[in-house]
mmCIF file of C-alpha atoms in Angstrom:
data_model
loop_
_atom_site.group_PDB
_atom_site.id
_atom_site.type_symbol
_atom_site.label_atom_id
_atom_site.label_comp_id
_atom_site.label_asym_id
_atom_site.label_seq_id
_atom_site.Cartn_x
_atom_site.Cartn_y
_atom_site.Cartn_z
ATOM 1 C CA MET U 1 14.393 23.828 -3.400
ATOM 2 C CA LEU U 2 10.685 24.428 -3.040
ATOM 3 C CA TYR U 3 8.699 22.853 -0.217
ATOM 4 C CA ARG U 4 5.068 21.850 0.213
ATOM 5 C CA THR U 5 3.120 21.088 3.372
ATOM 6 C CA MET U 6 1.760 17.681 4.342
ATOM 7 C CA PRO U 7 -1.886 18.493 5.082
ATOM 8 C CA LYS U 8 -2.391 16.494 8.275
ATOM 9 C CA ASN U 9 0.866 17.154 10.119
ATOM 10 C CA GLY U 10 2.290 20.413 8.753
ATOM 11 C CA ASP U 11 5.621 18.879 7.671
ATOM 12 C CA LYS U 12 7.434 21.033 5.130
ATOM 13 C CA LEU U 13 8.711 18.518 2.589
ATOM 14 C CA SER U 14 10.929 19.118 -0.413
ATOM 15 C CA ILE U 15 8.850 18.792 -3.562
ATOM 16 C CA LEU U 16 11.590 16.503 -4.908
ATOM 17 C CA GLY U 17 12.241 13.410 -2.833
ATOM 18 C CA PHE U 18 15.096 10.933 -3.203
ATOM 19 C CA GLY U 19 13.921 7.455 -4.153
ATOM 20 C CA CYS U 20 16.188 4.501 -3.394
ATOM 21 C CA MET U 21 14.701 1.932 -5.772
ATOM 22 C CA ARG U 22 17.158 2.686 -8.594
ATOM 23 C CA LEU U 23 20.474 3.400 -6.882
ATOM 24 C CA PRO U 24 23.676 3.484 -8.975
ATOM 25 C CA MET U 25 25.155 0.071 -9.621
ATOM 26 C CA ALA U 26 28.636 -1.359 -10.146
ATOM 27 C CA GLU U 27 29.446 -4.992 -10.905
ATOM 28 C CA GLY U 28 25.925 -6.150 -10.129
ATOM 29 C CA LYS U 29 25.494 -4.469 -6.749
ATOM 30 C CA ILE U 30 24.888 -1.005 -5.329
ATOM 31 C CA ASP U 31 27.838 1.332 -5.826
ATOM 32 C CA GLU U 32 27.806 2.299 -2.160
ATOM 33 C CA ALA U 33 30.303 5.139 -2.207
ATOM 34 C CA ARG U 34 28.551 6.784 -5.110
ATOM 35 C CA ALA U 35 25.042 6.203 -3.714
ATOM 36 C CA VAL U 36 25.950 7.610 -0.306
ATOM 37 C CA ALA U 37 27.568 10.647 -1.923
ATOM 38 C CA GLN U 38 24.446 11.250 -4.033
ATOM 39 C CA ILE U 39 22.102 10.961 -1.052
ATOM 40 C CA ARG U 40 24.153 13.255 1.177
ATOM 41 C CA ASP U 41 24.679 15.824 -1.552
ATOM 42 C CA ALA U 42 20.941 15.913 -2.230
ATOM 43 C CA ILE U 43 20.250 16.461 1.474
ATOM 44 C CA ASP U 44 22.872 19.207 1.645
ATOM 45 C CA LYS U 45 21.021 20.915 -1.226
ATOM 46 C CA GLY U 46 17.600 20.759 0.398
ATOM 47 C CA VAL U 47 16.033 17.340 -0.243
ATOM 48 C CA ASN U 48 14.442 16.121 2.989
ATOM 49 C CA TYR U 49 12.271 13.140 1.961
ATOM 50 C CA MET U 50 14.016 9.779 1.475
ATOM 51 C CA ASP U 51 12.029 6.820 0.119
ATOM 52 C CA THR U 52 12.967 3.144 0.219
ATOM 53 C CA ALA U 53 11.254 -0.239 0.713
ATOM 54 C CA TRP U 54 11.851 -3.772 1.963
ATOM 55 C CA PRO U 55 12.474 -5.390 -1.476
ATOM 56 C CA TYR U 56 14.425 -2.636 -3.236
ATOM 57 C CA HIS U 57 17.786 -3.864 -4.521
ATOM 58 C CA ALA U 58 17.033 -7.349 -3.131
ATOM 59 C CA GLY U 59 16.817 -5.980 0.385
ATOM 60 C CA GLU U 60 19.995 -3.883 0.260
ATOM 61 C CA SER U 61 18.384 -0.464 -0.209
ATOM 62 C CA GLU U 62 17.216 0.018 3.385
ATOM 63 C CA PRO U 63 20.609 -0.863 4.960
ATOM 64 C CA LEU U 64 22.379 1.387 2.439
ATOM 65 C CA LEU U 65 20.108 4.292 3.305
ATOM 66 C CA GLY U 66 20.656 3.629 7.003
ATOM 67 C CA ARG U 67 24.404 3.927 6.520
ATOM 68 C CA ALA U 68 24.054 7.005 4.321
ATOM 69 C CA LEU U 69 22.060 8.787 7.012
ATOM 70 C CA GLN U 70 24.747 8.493 9.669
ATOM 71 C CA ASP U 71 26.937 11.456 10.684
ATOM 72 C CA GLY U 72 23.947 13.675 11.452
ATOM 73 C CA TYR U 73 22.032 13.230 8.199
ATOM 74 C CA ARG U 74 19.177 11.228 9.768
ATOM 75 C CA GLN U 75 18.078 14.241 11.799
ATOM 76 C CA ARG U 76 17.744 16.351 8.660
ATOM 77 C CA VAL U 77 15.270 14.180 6.747
ATOM 78 C CA ARG U 78 11.985 12.324 6.857
ATOM 79 C CA VAL U 79 12.446 8.624 6.069
ATOM 80 C CA ALA U 80 9.789 6.611 4.230
ATOM 81 C CA THR U 81 9.765 2.845 3.859
ATOM 82 C CA LYS U 82 7.131 0.205 3.236
ATOM 83 C CA LEU U 83 5.545 -2.923 4.677
ATOM 84 C CA PRO U 84 5.748 -5.741 2.068
ATOM 85 C CA SER U 85 2.019 -6.424 1.923
ATOM 86 C CA TRP U 86 2.288 -9.500 -0.322
ATOM 87 C CA MET U 87 4.481 -11.258 2.276
ATOM 88 C CA ILE U 88 2.127 -10.792 5.218
ATOM 89 C CA GLU U 89 0.543 -13.971 6.550
ATOM 90 C CA SER U 90 -0.259 -12.875 10.114
ATOM 91 C CA ARG U 91 -0.550 -9.870 12.383
ATOM 92 C CA GLU U 92 2.788 -10.832 13.935
ATOM 93 C CA ASP U 93 4.513 -10.618 10.548
ATOM 94 C CA MET U 94 3.834 -6.891 10.445
ATOM 95 C CA ASP U 95 5.735 -6.218 13.659
ATOM 96 C CA THR U 96 8.543 -8.510 12.546
ATOM 97 C CA TYR U 97 9.104 -6.646 9.284
ATOM 98 C CA LEU U 98 8.848 -3.201 10.882
ATOM 99 C CA ASN U 99 11.298 -4.055 13.646
ATOM 100 C CA VAL U 100 13.839 -5.405 11.160
ATOM 101 C CA GLN U 101 13.386 -2.268 9.046
ATOM 102 C CA LEU U 102 14.137 -0.071 12.047
ATOM 103 C CA GLU U 103 17.379 -2.009 12.527
ATOM 104 C CA ARG U 104 18.263 -1.825 8.830
ATOM 105 C CA LEU U 105 17.689 1.928 8.761
ATOM 106 C CA LYS U 106 19.530 2.454 12.060
ATOM 107 C CA THR U 107 16.672 4.492 13.489
ATOM 108 C CA ASP U 108 14.075 4.250 16.252
ATOM 109 C CA HIS U 109 11.193 5.487 14.105
ATOM 110 C CA ILE U 110 9.958 5.655 10.519
ATOM 111 C CA ASP U 111 8.553 9.073 9.640
ATOM 112 C CA TYR U 112 6.371 7.879 6.737
ATOM 113 C CA TYR U 113 5.421 4.196 6.714
ATOM 114 C CA LEU U 114 3.472 2.789 3.770
ATOM 115 C CA VAL U 115 1.609 -0.449 3.214
ATOM 116 C CA HIS U 116 3.288 -1.338 -0.059
ATOM 117 C CA ALA U 117 1.861 -1.832 -3.553
ATOM 118 C CA LEU U 118 -1.784 -2.242 -2.636
ATOM 119 C CA ASP U 119 -4.586 -3.216 -4.946
ATOM 120 C CA GLY U 120 -8.029 -4.339 -3.854
ATOM 121 C CA GLU U 121 -7.055 -7.961 -3.213
ATOM 122 C CA LEU U 122 -3.907 -7.148 -1.233
ATOM 123 C CA TRP U 123 -5.773 -4.590 0.851
ATOM 124 C CA ASP U 124 -8.428 -7.128 1.739
ATOM 125 C CA SER U 125 -5.703 -9.567 2.757
ATOM 126 C CA VAL U 126 -3.715 -7.240 5.043
ATOM 127 C CA ALA U 127 -6.926 -5.784 6.456
ATOM 128 C CA ALA U 128 -8.064 -9.288 7.407
ATOM 129 C CA HIS U 129 -4.702 -9.821 9.145
ATOM 130 C CA GLY U 130 -5.168 -6.693 11.278
ATOM 131 C CA VAL U 131 -3.180 -3.970 9.517
ATOM 132 C CA ARG U 132 -5.354 -1.203 10.961
ATOM 133 C CA GLU U 133 -4.603 -2.300 14.521
ATOM 134 C CA PHE U 134 -0.935 -2.727 13.618
ATOM 135 C CA LEU U 135 -0.673 0.831 12.275
ATOM 136 C CA ASP U 136 -2.509 2.257 15.286
ATOM 137 C CA THR U 137 -0.221 0.404 17.687
ATOM 138 C CA ALA U 138 2.976 1.335 15.814
ATOM 139 C CA LYS U 139 1.953 4.999 15.822
ATOM 140 C CA GLN U 140 1.105 4.899 19.513
ATOM 141 C CA ASP U 141 4.424 3.320 20.523
ATOM 142 C CA GLY U 142 6.386 5.682 18.277
ATOM 143 C CA ARG U 143 7.857 3.223 15.794
ATOM 144 C CA ILE U 144 6.076 5.038 12.965
ATOM 145 C CA VAL U 145 4.881 8.624 12.808
ATOM 146 C CA ASN U 146 2.655 8.778 9.718
ATOM 147 C CA ALA U 147 0.767 5.914 8.059
ATOM 148 C CA GLY U 148 0.138 5.648 4.338
ATOM 149 C CA PHE U 149 -0.056 3.261 1.432
ATOM 150 C CA SER U 150 1.299 2.961 -2.090
ATOM 151 C CA PHE U 151 -1.071 1.868 -4.805
ATOM 152 C CA HIS U 152 -0.986 -0.088 -8.074
ATOM 153 C CA GLY U 153 -4.604 -1.095 -8.617
ATOM 154 C CA TRP U 154 -7.736 0.458 -10.091
ATOM 155 C CA LEU U 155 -9.596 3.615 -9.129
ATOM 156 C CA PRO U 156 -12.610 2.042 -7.322
ATOM 157 C CA ASP U 157 -10.271 0.116 -5.034
ATOM 158 C CA PHE U 158 -8.144 3.214 -4.483
ATOM 159 C CA LYS U 159 -11.150 5.147 -3.207
ATOM 160 C CA ARG U 160 -12.208 2.191 -1.065
ATOM 161 C CA ILE U 161 -8.766 2.006 0.549
ATOM 162 C CA VAL U 162 -8.610 5.781 1.119
ATOM 163 C CA ASP U 163 -11.886 5.516 3.017
ATOM 164 C CA ALA U 164 -10.909 2.392 4.989
ATOM 165 C CA TYR U 165 -8.448 3.986 7.455
ATOM 166 C CA ALA U 166 -7.347 7.346 8.820
ATOM 167 C CA TRP U 167 -4.363 7.582 6.475
ATOM 168 C CA ASP U 168 -1.943 10.501 6.602
ATOM 169 C CA PHE U 169 -0.749 10.163 2.997
ATOM 170 C CA CYS U 170 -0.620 7.918 -0.036
ATOM 171 C CA GLN U 171 1.732 7.238 -2.956
ATOM 172 C CA ILE U 172 0.485 6.859 -6.527
ATOM 173 C CA GLN U 173 1.870 6.524 -10.029
ATOM 174 C CA TYR U 174 1.120 9.733 -11.919
ATOM 175 C CA ASN U 175 2.386 11.393 -15.073
ATOM 176 C CA PHE U 176 0.846 12.966 -18.146
ATOM 177 C CA LEU U 177 0.362 9.546 -19.746
ATOM 178 C CA ASP U 178 -1.353 8.052 -16.700
ATOM 179 C CA GLN U 179 -4.093 10.583 -16.042
ATOM 180 C CA GLU U 180 -6.733 7.843 -16.252
ATOM 181 C CA PHE U 181 -4.586 4.843 -15.246
ATOM 182 C CA GLN U 182 -4.567 3.326 -11.743
ATOM 183 C CA ALA U 183 -5.550 6.144 -9.323
ATOM 184 C CA GLY U 184 -5.121 8.820 -11.998
ATOM 185 C CA THR U 185 -6.234 12.428 -11.713
ATOM 186 C CA GLU U 186 -9.535 11.490 -10.121
ATOM 187 C CA GLY U 187 -7.739 9.501 -7.442
ATOM 188 C CA LEU U 188 -5.244 12.306 -6.833
ATOM 189 C CA GLN U 189 -8.074 14.757 -6.271
ATOM 190 C CA TYR U 190 -10.067 12.306 -4.165
ATOM 191 C CA ALA U 191 -7.134 11.710 -1.797
ATOM 192 C CA ALA U 192 -6.450 15.443 -1.509
ATOM 193 C CA GLU U 193 -10.100 16.157 -0.735
ATOM 194 C CA LYS U 194 -9.850 13.640 2.113
ATOM 195 C CA GLY U 195 -6.853 15.520 3.527
ATOM 196 C CA LEU U 196 -4.132 13.083 2.452
ATOM 197 C CA GLY U 197 -0.735 14.200 1.300
ATOM 198 C CA VAL U 198 0.170 12.669 -2.059
ATOM 199 C CA VAL U 199 3.600 11.361 -3.028
ATOM 200 C CA VAL U 200 3.981 10.709 -6.762
ATOM 201 C CA MET U 201 6.102 7.913 -8.227
ATOM 202 C CA GLU U 202 6.945 7.313 -11.883
ATOM 203 C CA PRO U 203 6.480 10.930 -13.031
ATOM 204 C CA LEU U 204 8.780 10.103 -15.963
ATOM 205 C CA ARG U 205 7.203 6.711 -16.815
ATOM 206 C CA GLY U 206 10.389 4.817 -16.070
ATOM 207 C CA GLY U 207 12.491 7.438 -17.865
ATOM 208 C CA SER U 208 10.594 7.293 -21.165
ATOM 209 C CA LEU U 209 9.397 10.886 -20.749
ATOM 210 C CA ALA U 210 12.875 12.149 -19.877
ATOM 211 C CA LEU U 211 14.903 11.025 -22.887
ATOM 212 C CA PRO U 212 17.077 14.000 -23.911
ATOM 213 C CA GLU U 213 15.674 13.798 -27.428
ATOM 214 C CA ALA U 214 11.935 13.257 -27.599
ATOM 215 C CA PRO U 215 10.446 11.246 -30.460
ATOM 216 C CA PRO U 216 10.212 13.526 -33.525
ATOM 217 C CA ALA U 217 6.428 13.833 -33.347
ATOM 218 C CA VAL U 218 6.639 14.923 -29.706
ATOM 219 C CA ALA U 219 9.621 17.210 -30.277
ATOM 220 C CA ALA U 220 7.580 19.032 -32.900
ATOM 221 C CA LEU U 221 4.943 19.753 -30.259
ATOM 222 C CA TRP U 222 7.458 21.006 -27.701
ATOM 223 C CA ALA U 223 8.822 23.354 -30.376
ATOM 224 C CA GLU U 224 5.460 25.142 -30.394
ATOM 225 C CA ALA U 225 5.855 26.268 -26.774
ATOM 226 C CA ASP U 226 6.485 29.893 -25.894
ATOM 227 C CA THR U 227 9.048 28.800 -23.269
ATOM 228 C CA PRO U 228 11.624 26.208 -24.431
ATOM 229 C CA ARG U 229 11.921 23.226 -22.071
ATOM 230 C CA VAL U 230 13.692 19.879 -22.285
ATOM 231 C CA PRO U 231 11.449 16.769 -22.072
ATOM 232 C CA VAL U 232 12.216 16.010 -18.421
ATOM 233 C CA GLU U 233 11.187 19.535 -17.435
ATOM 234 C CA TRP U 234 7.878 19.219 -19.250
ATOM 235 C CA ALA U 235 7.131 15.955 -17.442
ATOM 236 C CA LEU U 236 8.126 17.103 -13.954
ATOM 237 C CA ARG U 237 6.608 20.575 -14.253
ATOM 238 C CA TRP U 238 3.305 18.995 -15.328
ATOM 239 C CA VAL U 239 3.132 16.873 -12.159
ATOM 240 C CA TRP U 240 4.204 19.730 -9.896
ATOM 241 C CA ASN U 241 1.637 21.981 -11.568
ATOM 242 C CA HIS U 242 -0.962 20.088 -9.494
ATOM 243 C CA PRO U 243 -1.288 21.651 -6.031
ATOM 244 C CA GLU U 244 -2.550 18.319 -4.660
ATOM 245 C CA VAL U 245 0.921 16.789 -5.142
ATOM 246 C CA THR U 246 3.203 17.047 -2.113
ATOM 247 C CA VAL U 247 6.382 15.173 -3.119
ATOM 248 C CA VAL U 248 7.648 13.706 -6.401
ATOM 249 C CA LEU U 249 10.053 10.745 -6.657
ATOM 250 C CA SER U 250 11.695 10.989 -10.071
ATOM 251 C CA GLY U 251 13.895 7.875 -10.009
ATOM 252 C CA MET U 252 17.084 9.933 -10.448
ATOM 253 C CA ASN U 253 20.366 8.049 -9.986
ATOM 254 C CA GLU U 254 22.869 9.857 -12.210
ATOM 255 C CA GLU U 255 24.628 12.936 -10.857
ATOM 256 C CA ALA U 256 23.687 14.986 -13.919
ATOM 257 C CA HIS U 257 20.060 13.919 -13.643
ATOM 258 C CA ILE U 258 19.955 14.764 -9.935
ATOM 259 C CA ALA U 259 21.330 18.243 -10.620
ATOM 260 C CA GLN U 260 18.849 18.739 -13.463
ATOM 261 C CA ASN U 261 15.875 17.538 -11.398
ATOM 262 C CA MET U 262 16.854 19.778 -8.497
ATOM 263 C CA ALA U 263 17.157 22.802 -10.762
ATOM 264 C CA ILE U 264 13.629 22.167 -12.041
ATOM 265 C CA ALA U 265 12.422 21.750 -8.446
ATOM 266 C CA ASP U 266 13.685 25.262 -7.691
ATOM 267 C CA VAL U 267 11.024 26.841 -9.922
ATOM 268 C CA ALA U 268 8.177 24.331 -10.307
ATOM 269 C CA THR U 269 5.369 26.056 -8.462
ATOM 270 C CA ALA U 270 1.793 24.813 -8.639
ATOM 271 C CA GLY U 271 -0.272 26.447 -11.368
ATOM 272 C CA SER U 272 2.767 27.835 -13.176
ATOM 273 C CA LEU U 273 2.064 26.218 -16.569
ATOM 274 C CA SER U 274 -0.002 28.259 -18.996
ATOM 275 C CA PRO U 275 -3.174 27.002 -20.704
ATOM 276 C CA LYS U 276 -1.139 26.664 -23.892
ATOM 277 C CA ASP U 277 1.491 24.626 -22.042
ATOM 278 C CA LEU U 278 -1.144 22.275 -20.672
ATOM 279 C CA GLU U 279 -2.729 21.839 -24.091
ATOM 280 C CA LEU U 280 0.677 20.929 -25.548
ATOM 281 C CA VAL U 281 1.268 18.380 -22.786
ATOM 282 C CA ASP U 282 -2.095 16.752 -23.463
ATOM 283 C CA ARG U 283 -1.259 16.494 -27.163
ATOM 284 C CA ALA U 284 2.171 15.095 -26.332
ATOM 285 C CA GLY U 285 0.566 12.512 -24.069
ATOM 286 C CA ARG U 286 -1.730 11.331 -26.824
ATOM 287 C CA THR U 287 1.229 11.100 -29.206
ATOM 288 C CA TYR U 288 3.335 9.088 -26.767
ATOM 289 C CA LYS U 289 0.432 6.679 -26.231
ATOM 290 C CA GLU U 290 0.150 6.133 -29.971
ATOM 291 C CA LEU U 291 3.884 5.402 -30.230
ATOM 292 C CA MET U 292 4.638 3.378 -27.094
ATOM 293 C CA GLN U 293 3.683 -0.273 -27.180
ATOM 294 C CA VAL U 294 4.206 -1.291 -23.537
ATOM 295 C CA GLY U 295 3.317 0.596 -20.358
ATOM 296 C CA CYS U 296 6.441 -0.667 -18.577
ATOM 297 C CA THR U 297 8.127 1.659 -16.063
ATOM 298 C CA GLY U 298 11.200 -0.527 -15.565
ATOM 299 C CA CYS U 299 10.437 -1.094 -11.870
ATOM 300 C CA GLY U 300 11.748 -4.671 -12.060
ATOM 301 C CA TYR U 301 9.011 -6.192 -9.870
ATOM 302 C CA CYS U 302 8.639 -8.923 -12.522
ATOM 303 C CA MET U 303 12.230 -10.007 -12.017
ATOM 304 C CA PRO U 304 13.960 -12.362 -11.776
ATOM 305 C CA CYS U 305 12.372 -14.282 -14.608
ATOM 306 C CA PRO U 306 12.740 -18.069 -14.118
ATOM 307 C CA ALA U 307 13.555 -18.424 -17.815
ATOM 308 C CA GLY U 308 16.162 -15.651 -17.673
ATOM 309 C CA VAL U 309 14.330 -13.053 -19.776
ATOM 310 C CA GLN U 310 15.476 -9.483 -19.111
ATOM 311 C CA ILE U 311 11.882 -8.258 -19.210
ATOM 312 C CA PRO U 312 12.289 -4.511 -18.505
ATOM 313 C CA LYS U 313 15.221 -4.227 -20.918
ATOM 314 C CA CYS U 314 13.275 -5.998 -23.656
ATOM 315 C CA PHE U 315 10.359 -3.618 -23.246
ATOM 316 C CA ASP U 316 12.590 -0.540 -23.081
ATOM 317 C CA VAL U 317 14.182 -1.324 -26.427
ATOM 318 C CA TYR U 318 10.810 -2.259 -27.933
ATOM 319 C CA ASN U 319 9.266 1.058 -26.921
ATOM 320 C CA LYS U 320 12.223 2.982 -28.330
ATOM 321 C CA LEU U 321 11.895 1.072 -31.604
ATOM 322 C CA HIS U 322 8.350 2.362 -31.961
ATOM 323 C CA MET U 323 9.038 5.860 -30.642
ATOM 324 C CA PHE U 324 11.947 6.583 -32.955
ATOM 325 C CA GLY U 325 11.399 4.198 -35.860
ATOM 326 C CA ASP U 326 15.069 3.198 -36.149
ATOM 327 C CA ALA U 327 14.724 -0.551 -36.653
ATOM 328 C CA GLU U 328 18.408 -1.345 -37.203
ATOM 329 C CA GLY U 329 19.497 0.859 -34.298
ATOM 330 C CA ALA U 330 16.932 -0.779 -32.007
ATOM 331 C CA LYS U 331 18.060 -4.256 -33.028
ATOM 332 C CA PHE U 332 21.661 -3.409 -32.230
ATOM 333 C CA MET U 333 20.616 -1.833 -28.907
ATOM 334 C CA TYR U 334 18.727 -5.044 -28.171
ATOM 335 C CA ALA U 335 21.840 -7.119 -28.880
ATOM 336 C CA VAL U 336 23.862 -4.881 -26.539
ATOM 337 C CA SER U 337 21.471 -4.489 -23.624
ATOM 338 C CA VAL U 338 19.759 -7.902 -23.571
ATOM 339 C CA SER U 339 22.466 -10.251 -24.822
ATOM 340 C CA GLY U 340 24.648 -10.144 -21.715
ATOM 341 C CA VAL U 341 27.276 -7.825 -23.165
ATOM 342 C CA LEU U 342 26.832 -5.221 -20.420
ATOM 343 C CA GLY U 343 27.123 -7.307 -17.303
ATOM 344 C CA ALA U 344 24.283 -9.854 -17.334
ATOM 345 C CA SER U 345 25.461 -13.392 -16.674
ATOM 346 C CA ALA U 346 23.610 -14.762 -19.720
ATOM 347 C CA PRO U 347 21.469 -13.507 -22.603
ATOM 348 C CA GLY U 348 17.936 -12.542 -21.639
ATOM 349 C CA PHE U 349 16.162 -12.463 -24.985
ATOM 350 C CA ALA U 350 12.376 -12.233 -25.196
ATOM 351 C CA SER U 351 12.237 -15.529 -27.093
ATOM 352 C CA LEU U 352 13.331 -17.372 -23.917
ATOM 353 C CA CYS U 353 9.889 -16.756 -22.378
ATOM 354 C CA VAL U 354 8.046 -20.007 -21.610
ATOM 355 C CA ALA U 355 4.791 -18.245 -20.610
ATOM 356 C CA CYS U 356 4.933 -19.576 -17.040
ATOM 357 C CA GLY U 357 2.875 -16.588 -15.894
ATOM 358 C CA GLN U 358 4.856 -15.745 -12.744
ATOM 359 C CA CYS U 359 5.476 -12.208 -13.994
ATOM 360 C CA LEU U 360 1.755 -11.600 -14.477
ATOM 361 C CA GLU U 361 1.182 -11.887 -10.742
ATOM 362 C CA LYS U 362 3.952 -9.410 -9.947
ATOM 363 C CA CYS U 363 3.520 -6.646 -12.548
ATOM 364 C CA PRO U 364 2.028 -3.484 -10.970
ATOM 365 C CA GLN U 365 1.192 -2.175 -14.451
ATOM 366 C CA HIS U 366 -0.965 -5.238 -15.252
ATOM 367 C CA ILE U 367 0.903 -5.843 -18.527
ATOM 368 C CA GLY U 368 0.267 -9.053 -20.455
ATOM 369 C CA ILE U 369 3.993 -9.765 -20.345
ATOM 370 C CA PRO U 370 4.233 -13.127 -22.169
ATOM 371 C CA ASP U 371 2.128 -11.868 -25.070
ATOM 372 C CA MET U 372 4.171 -8.686 -25.328
ATOM 373 C CA LEU U 373 7.455 -10.616 -25.196
ATOM 374 C CA GLU U 374 6.272 -12.654 -28.163
ATOM 375 C CA LYS U 375 5.877 -9.390 -30.101
ATOM 376 C CA VAL U 376 9.307 -8.184 -28.974
ATOM 377 C CA ALA U 377 10.915 -11.389 -30.238
ATOM 378 C CA ALA U 378 9.084 -11.170 -33.559
ATOM 379 C CA GLU U 379 10.294 -7.614 -34.233
ATOM 380 C CA LEU U 380 13.770 -7.544 -32.672
ATOM 381 C CA GLU U 381 15.111 -11.074 -33.127
ATOM 382 C CA ASP U 382 15.997 -12.096 -36.659
ATOM 383 C CA ASP U 383 18.761 -13.905 -38.536
ATOM 384 C CA GLY U 384 21.155 -11.024 -37.832
ATOM 385 C CA LEU U 385 20.914 -11.223 -34.032
ATOM 386 C CA GLU U 386 23.955 -13.440 -33.582
ATOM 387 C CA ALA U 387 26.104 -11.171 -35.762
ATOM 388 C CA ARG U 388 24.954 -8.080 -33.824
ATOM 389 C CA GLN U 389 25.779 -9.781 -30.550
ATOM 390 C CA ALA U 390 29.277 -10.632 -31.797
ATOM 391 C CA ALA U 391 29.772 -7.034 -32.950
ATOM 392 C CA ALA U 392 28.630 -5.753 -29.558
ATOM 393 C CA LEU U 393 31.065 -8.067 -27.793
ATOM 394 C CA ARG U 394 33.899 -6.682 -29.906
ATOM 395 C CA MET U 395 32.779 -3.075 -29.397
ATOM 396 C CA PHE U 396 32.645 -3.361 -25.621
ATOM 397 C CA GLN U 397 35.723 -5.582 -25.392
ATOM 398 C CA VAL U 398 33.984 -8.331 -23.450
ATOM 399 C CA ARG U 399 35.052 -11.962 -23.786
ATOM 400 C CA PRO U 400 32.387 -14.605 -24.412
ATOM 401 C CA ASP U 401 32.712 -15.749 -20.760
ATOM 402 C CA GLY U 402 31.469 -12.288 -19.687
ATOM 403 C CA ALA U 403 34.794 -10.961 -18.360
ATOM 404 C CA ARG U 404 36.085 -7.644 -19.629
ATOM 405 C CA GLN U 405 39.471 -7.647 -21.316
ATOM 406 C CA GLY U 406 42.186 -6.557 -18.940
ATOM 407 C CA ALA U 407 40.054 -7.322 -15.849
#
């Protein structure tokens, strides 16, 4: 495992952190035994930055991490969690959430505490409620050690927030598709110039950049490289190639993916990609942008949908339809993943959308979700949908009431 230094405090942090937003699931809830084993194994192999937040897994992520870090593991890591900025209505709320988080995480301090999911409007709101004084006080009394923020807005607001407080670090979405989206490369460099450490989320764009087989047009580009690499290595190495990046949260939650990500983190030094490599990545990025229809990362902030639409799943299948061009395969995948065959209590088809607009307020990617769902329904729902759903039910041996045969 390689380590990089947080500029303001000298902490040596593993370049690969463990994010707890997408923990392994079983029967609709966190698979605790598996999640704890993954977290502890990662720590044993050198990961020392653990990231969670108040809303992850409907509030169950922080308590799970607290339990996972018992038996001496807490002392071996830096823990990061986040103040739910959109829920703050008073200065007192901030202390209330932090104190509950300390209890959930079974600790007396948070090493890296972020004001969560800021954009310009949310920053103005928490600033008006006294977040600067709150952070100062919490640092002085030892409940938090380092103060930062995560960001999902636009570049001018990012710079304004960087300059508004003596932050220790920030967290941004960054990958080779998002060089000019949200904070982007300019924001990354701006934060670094101000002395902030930078934690990167969504380096794989919700997994789209890590599919074992890249879309044919992208695979043809990777084949031109002097050094063969699988898609996930290209994506992660590109982010780590930037010396301004301190830690990367890849969203890993499968044992094979964790092992693969850690192997890449053993060799991903800054500046290690060649000019030819970087040119190929830029071309790949342009190709992906031409193919992908929706900039969804699968974060799930839009959920639950009041109409029952499985929004991230709909967009995942829709993007794969356009990346790979297999219309019949995509339609069957849609019937499997969105119809309720694999564990959902009811079908969540795009056509169920009633355009209520609740998702628009929640989406950190600023996607026009209802309009995009209309396109998903037009391309993936046809007269054969019911037959595909029935075939999927037979294939996965699930009864119409949702129970698996033999359960």
